[in-house]
XYZ file of C-alpha atoms in Angstrom:
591
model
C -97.161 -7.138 62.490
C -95.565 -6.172 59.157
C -92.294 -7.475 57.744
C -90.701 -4.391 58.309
C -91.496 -4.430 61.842
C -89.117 -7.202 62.031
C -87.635 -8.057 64.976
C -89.880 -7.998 67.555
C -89.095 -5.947 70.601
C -90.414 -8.471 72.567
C -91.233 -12.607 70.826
C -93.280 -13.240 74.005
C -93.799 -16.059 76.522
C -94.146 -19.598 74.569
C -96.459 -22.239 75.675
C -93.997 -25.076 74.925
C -95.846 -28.087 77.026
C -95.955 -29.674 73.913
C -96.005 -29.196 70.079
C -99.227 -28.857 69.357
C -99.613 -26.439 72.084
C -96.991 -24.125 70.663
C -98.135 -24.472 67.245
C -101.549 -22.913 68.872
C -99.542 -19.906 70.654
C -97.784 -18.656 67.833
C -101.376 -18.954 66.016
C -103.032 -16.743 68.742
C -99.781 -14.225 68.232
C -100.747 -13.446 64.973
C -104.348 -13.266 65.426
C -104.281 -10.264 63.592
C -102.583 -11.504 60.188
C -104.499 -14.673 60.629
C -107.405 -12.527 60.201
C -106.543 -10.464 57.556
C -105.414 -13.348 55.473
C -108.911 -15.128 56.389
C -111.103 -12.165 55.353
C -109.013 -12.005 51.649
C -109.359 -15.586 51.252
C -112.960 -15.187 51.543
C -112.815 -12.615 49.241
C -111.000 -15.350 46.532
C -112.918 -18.205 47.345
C -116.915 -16.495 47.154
C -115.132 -14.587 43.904
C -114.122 -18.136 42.357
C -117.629 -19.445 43.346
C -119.596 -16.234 42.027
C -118.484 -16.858 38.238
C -120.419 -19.923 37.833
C -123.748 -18.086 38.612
C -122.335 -15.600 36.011
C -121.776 -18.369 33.750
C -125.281 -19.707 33.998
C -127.012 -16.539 34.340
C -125.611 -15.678 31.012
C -126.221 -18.937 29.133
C -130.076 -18.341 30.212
C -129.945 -15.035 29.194
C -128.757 -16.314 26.076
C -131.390 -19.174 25.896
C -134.146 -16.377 26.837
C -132.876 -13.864 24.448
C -132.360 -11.471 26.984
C -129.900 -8.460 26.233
C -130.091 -7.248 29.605
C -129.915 -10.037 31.406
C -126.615 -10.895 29.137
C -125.314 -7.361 30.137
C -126.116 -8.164 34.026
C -124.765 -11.744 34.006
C -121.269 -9.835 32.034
C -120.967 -7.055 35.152
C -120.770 -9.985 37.464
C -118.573 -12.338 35.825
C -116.493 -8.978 35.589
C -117.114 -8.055 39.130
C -116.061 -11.810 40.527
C -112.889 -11.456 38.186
C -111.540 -8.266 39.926
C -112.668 -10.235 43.335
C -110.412 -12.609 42.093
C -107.832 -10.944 41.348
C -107.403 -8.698 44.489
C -108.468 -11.702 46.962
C -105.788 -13.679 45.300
C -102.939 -10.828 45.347
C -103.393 -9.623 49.053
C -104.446 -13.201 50.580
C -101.004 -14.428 49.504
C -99.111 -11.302 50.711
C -100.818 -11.735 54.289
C -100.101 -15.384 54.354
C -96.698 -15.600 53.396
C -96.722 -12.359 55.852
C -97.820 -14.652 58.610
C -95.387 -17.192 57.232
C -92.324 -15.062 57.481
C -93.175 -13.400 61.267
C -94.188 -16.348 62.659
C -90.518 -17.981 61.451
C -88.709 -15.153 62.758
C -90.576 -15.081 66.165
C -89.387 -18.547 66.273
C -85.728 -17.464 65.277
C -85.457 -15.074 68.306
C -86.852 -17.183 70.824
C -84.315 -19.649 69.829
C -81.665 -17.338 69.419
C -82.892 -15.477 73.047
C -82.686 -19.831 74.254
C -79.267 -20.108 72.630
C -78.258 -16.744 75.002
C -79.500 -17.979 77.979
C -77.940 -21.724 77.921
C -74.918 -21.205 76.660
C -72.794 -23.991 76.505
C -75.712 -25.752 78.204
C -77.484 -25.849 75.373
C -75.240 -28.474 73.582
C -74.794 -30.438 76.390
C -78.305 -31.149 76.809
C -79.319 -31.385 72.819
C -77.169 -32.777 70.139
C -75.536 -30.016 68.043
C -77.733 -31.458 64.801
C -80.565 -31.208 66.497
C -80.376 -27.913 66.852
C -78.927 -26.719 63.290
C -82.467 -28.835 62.423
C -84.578 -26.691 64.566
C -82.775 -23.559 63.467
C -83.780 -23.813 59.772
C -85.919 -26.612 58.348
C -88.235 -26.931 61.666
C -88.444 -23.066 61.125
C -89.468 -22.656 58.098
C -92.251 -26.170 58.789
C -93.962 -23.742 61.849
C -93.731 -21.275 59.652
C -95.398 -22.815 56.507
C -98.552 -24.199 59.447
C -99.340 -21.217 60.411
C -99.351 -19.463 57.182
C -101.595 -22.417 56.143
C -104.096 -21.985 59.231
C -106.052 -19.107 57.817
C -106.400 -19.845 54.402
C -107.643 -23.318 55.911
C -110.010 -21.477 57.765
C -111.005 -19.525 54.996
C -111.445 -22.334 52.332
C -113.692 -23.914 54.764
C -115.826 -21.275 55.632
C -116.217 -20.355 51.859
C -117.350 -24.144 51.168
C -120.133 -23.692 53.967
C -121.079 -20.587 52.028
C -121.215 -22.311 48.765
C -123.312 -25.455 49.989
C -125.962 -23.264 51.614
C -125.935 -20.845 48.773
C -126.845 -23.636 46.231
C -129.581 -25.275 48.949
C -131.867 -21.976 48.466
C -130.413 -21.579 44.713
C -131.743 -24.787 43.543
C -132.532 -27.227 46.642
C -132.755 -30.177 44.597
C -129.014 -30.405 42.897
C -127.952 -28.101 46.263
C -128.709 -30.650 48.291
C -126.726 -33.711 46.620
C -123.522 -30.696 46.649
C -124.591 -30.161 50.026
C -124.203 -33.748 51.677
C -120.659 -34.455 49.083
C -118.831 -31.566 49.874
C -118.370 -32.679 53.165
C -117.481 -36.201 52.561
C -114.739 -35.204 50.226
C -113.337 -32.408 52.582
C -113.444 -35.492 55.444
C -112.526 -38.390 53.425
C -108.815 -38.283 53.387
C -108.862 -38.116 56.912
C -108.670 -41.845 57.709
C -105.395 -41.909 55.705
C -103.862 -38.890 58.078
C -102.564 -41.101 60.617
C -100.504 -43.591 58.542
C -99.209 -40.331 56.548
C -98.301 -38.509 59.583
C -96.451 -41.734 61.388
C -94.257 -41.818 58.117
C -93.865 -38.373 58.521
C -92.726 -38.710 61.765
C -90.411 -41.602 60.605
C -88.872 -39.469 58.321
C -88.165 -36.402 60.366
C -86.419 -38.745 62.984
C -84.371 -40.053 60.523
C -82.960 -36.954 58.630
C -82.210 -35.599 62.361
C -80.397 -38.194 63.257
C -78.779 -38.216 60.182
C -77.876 -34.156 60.578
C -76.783 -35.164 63.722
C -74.010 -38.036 62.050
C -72.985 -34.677 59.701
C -72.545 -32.549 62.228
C -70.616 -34.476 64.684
C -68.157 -36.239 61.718
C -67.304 -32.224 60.674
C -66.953 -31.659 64.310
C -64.435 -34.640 65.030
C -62.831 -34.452 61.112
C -59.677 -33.810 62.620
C -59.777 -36.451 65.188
C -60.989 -39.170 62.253
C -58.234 -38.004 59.795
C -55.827 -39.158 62.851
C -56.977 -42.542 63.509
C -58.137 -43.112 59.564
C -61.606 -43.269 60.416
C -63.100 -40.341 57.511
C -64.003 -43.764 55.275
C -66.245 -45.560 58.993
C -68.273 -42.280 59.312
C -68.319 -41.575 55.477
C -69.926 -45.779 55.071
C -72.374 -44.618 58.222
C -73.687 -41.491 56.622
C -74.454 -42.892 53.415
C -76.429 -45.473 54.683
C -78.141 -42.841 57.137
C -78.621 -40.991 53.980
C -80.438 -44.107 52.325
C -82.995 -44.628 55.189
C -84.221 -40.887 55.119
C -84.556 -41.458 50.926
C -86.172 -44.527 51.667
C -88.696 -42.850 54.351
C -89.058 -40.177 52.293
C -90.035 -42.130 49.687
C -92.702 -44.373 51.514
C -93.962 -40.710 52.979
C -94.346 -39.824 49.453
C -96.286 -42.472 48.655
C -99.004 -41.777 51.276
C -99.063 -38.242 50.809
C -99.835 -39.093 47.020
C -102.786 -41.376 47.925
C -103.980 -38.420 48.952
C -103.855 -35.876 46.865
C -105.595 -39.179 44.508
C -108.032 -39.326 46.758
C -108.478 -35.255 46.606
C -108.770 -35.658 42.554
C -110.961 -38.428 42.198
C -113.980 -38.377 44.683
C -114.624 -34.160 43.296
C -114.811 -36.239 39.937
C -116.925 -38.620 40.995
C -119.401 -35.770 42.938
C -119.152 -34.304 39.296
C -120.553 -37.010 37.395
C -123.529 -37.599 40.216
C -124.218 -33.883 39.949
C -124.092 -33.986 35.625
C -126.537 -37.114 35.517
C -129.114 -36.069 38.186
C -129.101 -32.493 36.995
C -129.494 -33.363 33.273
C -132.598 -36.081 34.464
C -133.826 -32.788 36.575
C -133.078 -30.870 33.042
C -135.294 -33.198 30.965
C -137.831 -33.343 33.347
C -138.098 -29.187 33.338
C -137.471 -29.010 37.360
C -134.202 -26.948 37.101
C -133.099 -24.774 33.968
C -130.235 -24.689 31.746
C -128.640 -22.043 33.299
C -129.049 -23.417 37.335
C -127.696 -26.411 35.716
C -124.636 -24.771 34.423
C -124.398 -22.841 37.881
C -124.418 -26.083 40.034
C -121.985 -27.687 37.582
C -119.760 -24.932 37.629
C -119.691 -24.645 41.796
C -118.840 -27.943 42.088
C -116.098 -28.144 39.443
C -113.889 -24.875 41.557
C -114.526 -26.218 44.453
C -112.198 -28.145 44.394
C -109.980 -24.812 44.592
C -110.877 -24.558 48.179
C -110.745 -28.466 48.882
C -106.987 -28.678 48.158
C -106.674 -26.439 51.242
C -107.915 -29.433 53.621
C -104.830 -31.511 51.892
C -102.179 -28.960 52.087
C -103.639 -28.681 56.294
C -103.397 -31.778 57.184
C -99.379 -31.923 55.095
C -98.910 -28.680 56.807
C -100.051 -30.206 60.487
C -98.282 -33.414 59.661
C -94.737 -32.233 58.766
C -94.875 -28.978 61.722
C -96.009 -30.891 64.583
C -92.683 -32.909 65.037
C -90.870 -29.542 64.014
C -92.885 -27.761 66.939
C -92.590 -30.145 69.309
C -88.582 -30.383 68.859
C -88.970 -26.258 69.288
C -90.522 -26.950 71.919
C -88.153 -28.870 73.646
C -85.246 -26.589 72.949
C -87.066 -23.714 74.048
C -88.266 -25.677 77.447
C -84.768 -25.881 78.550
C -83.461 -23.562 81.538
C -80.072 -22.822 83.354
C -80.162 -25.327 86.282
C -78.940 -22.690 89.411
C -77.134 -24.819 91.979
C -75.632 -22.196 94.578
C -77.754 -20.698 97.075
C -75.871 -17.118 95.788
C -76.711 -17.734 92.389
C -80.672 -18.469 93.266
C -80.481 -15.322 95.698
C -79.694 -13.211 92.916
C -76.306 -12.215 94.024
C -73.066 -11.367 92.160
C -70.492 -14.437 92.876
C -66.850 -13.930 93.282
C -63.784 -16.215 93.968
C -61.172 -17.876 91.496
C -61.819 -18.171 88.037
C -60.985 -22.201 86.863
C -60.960 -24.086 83.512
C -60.710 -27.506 84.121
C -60.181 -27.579 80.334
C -56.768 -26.318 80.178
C -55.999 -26.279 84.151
C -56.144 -22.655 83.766
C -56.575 -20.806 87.746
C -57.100 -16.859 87.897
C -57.059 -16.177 91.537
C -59.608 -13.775 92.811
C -57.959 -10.404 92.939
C -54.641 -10.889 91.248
C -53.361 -9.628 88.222
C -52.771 -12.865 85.565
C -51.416 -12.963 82.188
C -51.567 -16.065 80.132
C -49.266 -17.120 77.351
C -50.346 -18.844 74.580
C -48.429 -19.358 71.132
C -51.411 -20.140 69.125
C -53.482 -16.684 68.864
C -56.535 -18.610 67.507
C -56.530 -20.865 70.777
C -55.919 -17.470 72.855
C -59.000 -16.160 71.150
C -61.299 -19.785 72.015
C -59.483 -19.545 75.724
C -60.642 -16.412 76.076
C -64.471 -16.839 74.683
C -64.503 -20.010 77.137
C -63.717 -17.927 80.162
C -66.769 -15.722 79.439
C -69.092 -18.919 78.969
C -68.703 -18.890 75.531
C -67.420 -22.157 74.018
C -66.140 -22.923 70.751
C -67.993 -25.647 68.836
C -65.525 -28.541 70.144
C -66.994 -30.984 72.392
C -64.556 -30.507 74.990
C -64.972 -27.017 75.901
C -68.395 -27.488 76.259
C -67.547 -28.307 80.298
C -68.300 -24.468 81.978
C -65.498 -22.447 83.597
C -66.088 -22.169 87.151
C -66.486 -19.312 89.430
C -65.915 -19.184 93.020
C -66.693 -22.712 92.458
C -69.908 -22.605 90.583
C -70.093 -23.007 86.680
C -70.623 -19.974 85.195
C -73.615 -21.666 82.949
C -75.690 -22.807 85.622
C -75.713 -19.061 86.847
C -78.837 -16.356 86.009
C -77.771 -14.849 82.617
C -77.550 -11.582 83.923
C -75.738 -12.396 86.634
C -72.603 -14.312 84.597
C -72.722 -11.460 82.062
C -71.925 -9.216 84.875
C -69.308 -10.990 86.448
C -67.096 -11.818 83.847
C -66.676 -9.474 80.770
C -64.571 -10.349 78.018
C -62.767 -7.869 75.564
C -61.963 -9.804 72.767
C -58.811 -8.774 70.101
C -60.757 -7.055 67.588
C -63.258 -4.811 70.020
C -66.416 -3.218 67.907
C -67.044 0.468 68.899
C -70.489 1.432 67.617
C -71.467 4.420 66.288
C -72.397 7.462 68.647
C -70.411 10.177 70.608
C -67.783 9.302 73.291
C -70.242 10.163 76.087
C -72.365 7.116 74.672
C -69.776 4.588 74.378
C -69.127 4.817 77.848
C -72.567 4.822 79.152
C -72.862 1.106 79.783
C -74.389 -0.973 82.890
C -71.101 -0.596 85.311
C -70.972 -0.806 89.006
C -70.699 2.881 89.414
C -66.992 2.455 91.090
C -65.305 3.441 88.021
C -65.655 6.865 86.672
C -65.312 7.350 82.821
C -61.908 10.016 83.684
C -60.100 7.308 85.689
C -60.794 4.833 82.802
C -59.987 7.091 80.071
C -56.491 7.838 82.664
C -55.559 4.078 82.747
C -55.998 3.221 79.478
C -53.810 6.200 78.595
C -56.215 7.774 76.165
C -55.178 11.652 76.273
C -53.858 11.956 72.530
C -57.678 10.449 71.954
C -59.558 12.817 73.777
C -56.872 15.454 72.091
C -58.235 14.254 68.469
C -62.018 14.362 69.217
C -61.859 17.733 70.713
C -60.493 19.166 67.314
C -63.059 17.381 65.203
C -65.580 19.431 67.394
C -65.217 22.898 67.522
C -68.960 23.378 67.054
C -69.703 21.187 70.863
C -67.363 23.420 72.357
C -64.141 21.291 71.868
C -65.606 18.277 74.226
C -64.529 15.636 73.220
C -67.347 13.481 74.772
C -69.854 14.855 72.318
C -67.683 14.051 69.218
C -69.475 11.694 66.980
C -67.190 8.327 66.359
C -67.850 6.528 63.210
C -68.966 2.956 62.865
C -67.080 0.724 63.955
C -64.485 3.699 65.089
C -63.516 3.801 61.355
C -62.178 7.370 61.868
C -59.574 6.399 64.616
C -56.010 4.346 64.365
C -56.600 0.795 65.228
C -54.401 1.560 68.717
C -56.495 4.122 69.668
C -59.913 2.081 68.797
C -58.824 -0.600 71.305
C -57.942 2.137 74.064
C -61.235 3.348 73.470
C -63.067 -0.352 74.058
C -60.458 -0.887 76.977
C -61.650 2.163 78.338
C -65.144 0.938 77.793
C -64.835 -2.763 79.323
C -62.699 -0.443 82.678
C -65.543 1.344 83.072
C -67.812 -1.671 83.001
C -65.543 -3.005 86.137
C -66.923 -6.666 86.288
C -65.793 -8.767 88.806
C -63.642 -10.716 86.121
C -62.408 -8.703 83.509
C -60.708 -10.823 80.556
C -58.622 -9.271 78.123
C -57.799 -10.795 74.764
C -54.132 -8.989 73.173
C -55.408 -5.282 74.717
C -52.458 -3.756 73.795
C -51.319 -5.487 70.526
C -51.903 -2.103 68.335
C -50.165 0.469 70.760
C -46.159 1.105 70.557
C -44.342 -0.037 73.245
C -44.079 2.828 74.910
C -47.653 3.483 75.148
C -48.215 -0.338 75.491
C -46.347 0.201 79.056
C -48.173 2.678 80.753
C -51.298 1.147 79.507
C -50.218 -2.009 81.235
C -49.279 -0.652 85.037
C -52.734 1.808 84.656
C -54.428 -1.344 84.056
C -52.848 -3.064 87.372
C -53.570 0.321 89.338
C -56.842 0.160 88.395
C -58.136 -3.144 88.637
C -55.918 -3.515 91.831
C -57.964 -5.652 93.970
C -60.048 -6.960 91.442
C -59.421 -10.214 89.452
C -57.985 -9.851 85.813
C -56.617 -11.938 83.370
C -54.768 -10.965 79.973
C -54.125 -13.290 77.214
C -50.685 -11.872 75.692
C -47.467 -12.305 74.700
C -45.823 -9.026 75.423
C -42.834 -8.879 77.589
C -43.834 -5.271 78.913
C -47.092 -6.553 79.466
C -46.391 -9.818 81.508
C -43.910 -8.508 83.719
C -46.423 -6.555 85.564
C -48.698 -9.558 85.808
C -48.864 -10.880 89.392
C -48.709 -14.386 87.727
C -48.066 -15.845 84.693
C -49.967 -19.021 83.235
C -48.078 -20.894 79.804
C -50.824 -22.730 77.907
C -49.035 -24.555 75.818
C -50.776 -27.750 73.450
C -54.247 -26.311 75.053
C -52.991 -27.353 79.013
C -51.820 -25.167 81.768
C -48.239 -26.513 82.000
C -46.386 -23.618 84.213
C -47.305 -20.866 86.643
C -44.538 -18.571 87.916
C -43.915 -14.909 87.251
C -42.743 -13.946 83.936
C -39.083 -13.461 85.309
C -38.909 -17.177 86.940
C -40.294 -18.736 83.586
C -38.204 -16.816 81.366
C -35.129 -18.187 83.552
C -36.974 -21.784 83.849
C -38.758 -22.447 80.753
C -37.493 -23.085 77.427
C -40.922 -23.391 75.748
C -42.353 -20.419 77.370
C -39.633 -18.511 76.335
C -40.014 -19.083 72.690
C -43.088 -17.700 72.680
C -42.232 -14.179 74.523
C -38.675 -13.506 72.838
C -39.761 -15.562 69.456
C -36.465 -17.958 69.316
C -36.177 -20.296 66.819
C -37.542 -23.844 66.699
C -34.165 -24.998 67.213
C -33.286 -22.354 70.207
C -35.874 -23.954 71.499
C -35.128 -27.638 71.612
C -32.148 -26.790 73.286
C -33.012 -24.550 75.741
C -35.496 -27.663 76.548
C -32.576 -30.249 76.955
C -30.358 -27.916 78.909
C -33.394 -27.478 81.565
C -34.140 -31.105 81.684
């Protein structure tokens, strides 16, 4: 898998019984990088190790006076250099290869999670928690299993090395032989300690993310009741705790990396002492003395691998296992028609705003504030906003529409929101979406009165003929009026014909002529079928079976838009746009 394979068609099955576990699967889904990376690496590390036998070869060559030996011990040194230098270049192109696939398989799955749930997601995992998992815990997997296979490949190139210098000189080879290990093993009584602080620390920057995200969340709310300064006081001491873990982390991770430095050292003045003894006593030469000293001095290349593992391991396995616990989560199914598989039906409710949509009927909601339309009418498709309270799911026939199959809620309630996004293609392929098969592309084209459309397409293509389903529309329909672009997605979501069809402001581009006839072939249509339009327009509302006034985000009067007109003051304001003032009295005089 190459970077510009990216995304993946499919990010697969996780195993997310625990963090370790799917630390391992997205390991095994990248065998192949994992392998290419180890097979450079090697290439580096036996490179790095090959110039000290260069090194010594050429001293002795020196010592012996040897031309060609100089010349043979030069084409190596040469040779291990352009090892080097290619091991080195495409080892860190495959690992940070591995790094940035395995991240973005992680991305979808959470992203395909974040689908799924819906607003079940934040009810069951605090909204910090997951803005953690979505970027720092990504890019911690990420950075483990970019680290796994140059691990694997520093340690195989050490087990090389150590054998190598047994049958190059067995009596130094044996004293590298027996150290190597216990350096590559001896920070591993400290891992524990450094990982618990680890640990520490990760809980406490979530939890202060967490603080962040739910004091931005409720700013509004604090600014009422004076309480920015409270949450401000709570954060900075949250803030203080994760410096302070941090810190103590820090600490351990540097004992360490001490550790990592000083016992190679120490291995290096055993191996200079014995070998010069060995030198004076003529049992090894100048030049296998050189060679031995030189392996052991880069090997400490490949030992900082074994540190950067274990910080790697340490720091991702609290990442993966809070992956892992977002990506465990399912929508709970509590209706026997929801667990059959079927498509539900019956009234649409919001106990957020009161909000009731009979099954069947035609019903226009008012709402003065179009930004609250807009969240009303995301909600009703099982889309919440980011406030806590519309978090609780619309219901359906009864049943929240989260705790239904995916599939199943996205086919029973479609929303069309104001601003509708027609993708590039012809006609034919904007209206070749998963419908029911009950409403033919003409008859939606008819209602949503889209003749001066098809009239347009047809003359951009003479060369199809003059059909207008074959005429190529721009991105984003960039080459049509903004009236006719939300005709066009009208006729789109028609044709669709979900069992709950909400319509955000469908007309708000057309004339009011036009807007009209759109209206009543909208109500012909979907006669029999339950639909709800958010709007404000007179023409539009009086068609409407019933009409809901949301007004301070509650359902505060139901009527049709002649009785509330006649009845309420406040509603009226918003449909004939009278004046604050107009308004207040209208109120009184009703009262």
């Amino acid at each position: 898998m190459q970077i510009h394979h990216l995304p993946y068609a499919d990010p697969g099955d996780p195993d997310v019984r625990s963090g370790t576990r799917f630390l391992l699967w997205l390991g095994r889904n990248q065998l192949g990088g994992q392998v290419k990376s180890l097979l450079w690496g090697l290439l580096l590390h036996l490179g790095i190790a090959g110039l000290p036998l260069g090194v010594g070869l050429a001293v002795q060559a020196v010592i012996d006076r040897s031309g060609g030996g100089l010349a043979r011990a030069g084409a190596l040194i040469a040779l291990m250099g352009a090892a080097i230098a290619v091991g080195d270049t495409m080892m860190h192109r495959t690992a940070v290869t591995n790094w940035i696939t395995a991240a973005a398989r992680v991305q979808q799955l959470l992203a395909r999670k974040a689908a799924e749930l819906g607003s079940v997601l934040n009810r069951r995992v605090a909204a910090g928690e997951v803005v953690a998992v979505s970027t720092g815990d990504v890019e911690k997997i990420g950075w483990f299993v970019e680290t796994l296979s140059r691990f694997a490949a520093a340690a195989t190139a050490l087990v090389v090395i150590c054998g190598s210098l047994v049958v190059y000189q067995p009596d130094l080879g044996v004293v590298v032989a027996v150290g190597v290990p216990v350096l590559a093993l001896a920070a591993l009584p400290l891992l524990p300690r450094a990982t618990r602080r680890a640990d520490v620390q990760r809980e406490k920057a979530g939890r202060a993310t967490e603080l962040a995200s739910d004091t931005v969340a409720g700013l509004r709310v604090l600014r009422g009741i004076g309480g920015e300064e409270l949450f401000l006081r709570r954060y900075r001491e949250a803030s203080q705790e994760v410096r302070e873990a941090a810190v103590r982390s820090a600490r351990m991770w540097a004992l360490i990396a001490a550790v990592q430095v000083m016992l190679p050292g120490l291995l290096l003045v055993v191996v200079v002492l014995y070998g010069a003894k060995l030198a004076l006593e003529g049992r090894v030469t100048v030049g296998e003395l050189v060679t031995v000293y030189g392996a052991v001095t880069l090997a400490h290349h490949p030992l900082r691998n074994f540190e950067e593992i274990a910080m790697a391991y340490s720091f991702s396995r609290p990442s993966a296992k809070r992956a892992a616990k977002v990506l465990a989560l399912t929508r709970t199914t509590t209706s026997t028609a929801a667990a059959a598989g079927e498509r539900p039906g019956g009234d649409l409710y919001d106990p957020v705003t009161g909000l009731l949509a009979p099954a069947g009927l035609f019903t226009a909601v008012v709402c003065g504030d179009p930004d609250a339309a807009g969240r009303l009418a995301d909600r009703l498709g099982g889309h919440p906003s980011e406030a806590p309270e519309s978090h609780v799911s619309v219901l359906l026939g009864g049943v929240p529409l989260d705790e239904l199959p995916l599939d199943t809620a996205r086919s029973a309630v479609l929303v069309q929101d104001k601003d509708p996004v027609l993708l590039s293609g012809t006609l034919r392929e904007l209206l070749d979406v998963p419908s029911s098969g009950k409403v033919t592309a003409g008859d939606a084209l008819a209602a949503a009165r889209c003749g001066d459309v098809l009239d347009a397409l047809a003359q951009a293509s003479p060369d199809d003929g003059g059909d207008p389903t074959l005429t190529r529309i721009t991105e984003r329909g960039r080459s049509l009026s903004g009236g006719q672009r939300q005709r066009l997605a009208l006729t789109r979501s028609l044709v669709t014909d979900p069992e709950v069809l909400v319509l955000d402001e469908p007309t708000s581009a057309v004339d009011s002529h036009t807007e009209a006839r759109v209206a009543a072939g909208v109500q012909r249509l979907r006669a029999g079928r339950t639909t709800v339009v958010l709007a404000s327009s007179p023409l539009l509302l009086d068609l409407a079976d019933r009409v809901v006034l949301v007004h301070e985000g509650r359902a505060v009067a139901v009527g049709t838009h002649r009785e509330l007109l006649a009845a309420d003051g406040r509603y009226r304001a918003v449909v004939t746009r009278e004046t604050e003032e107009e308004t207040l009295v209208d109120i009184e005089e009703s009262a």
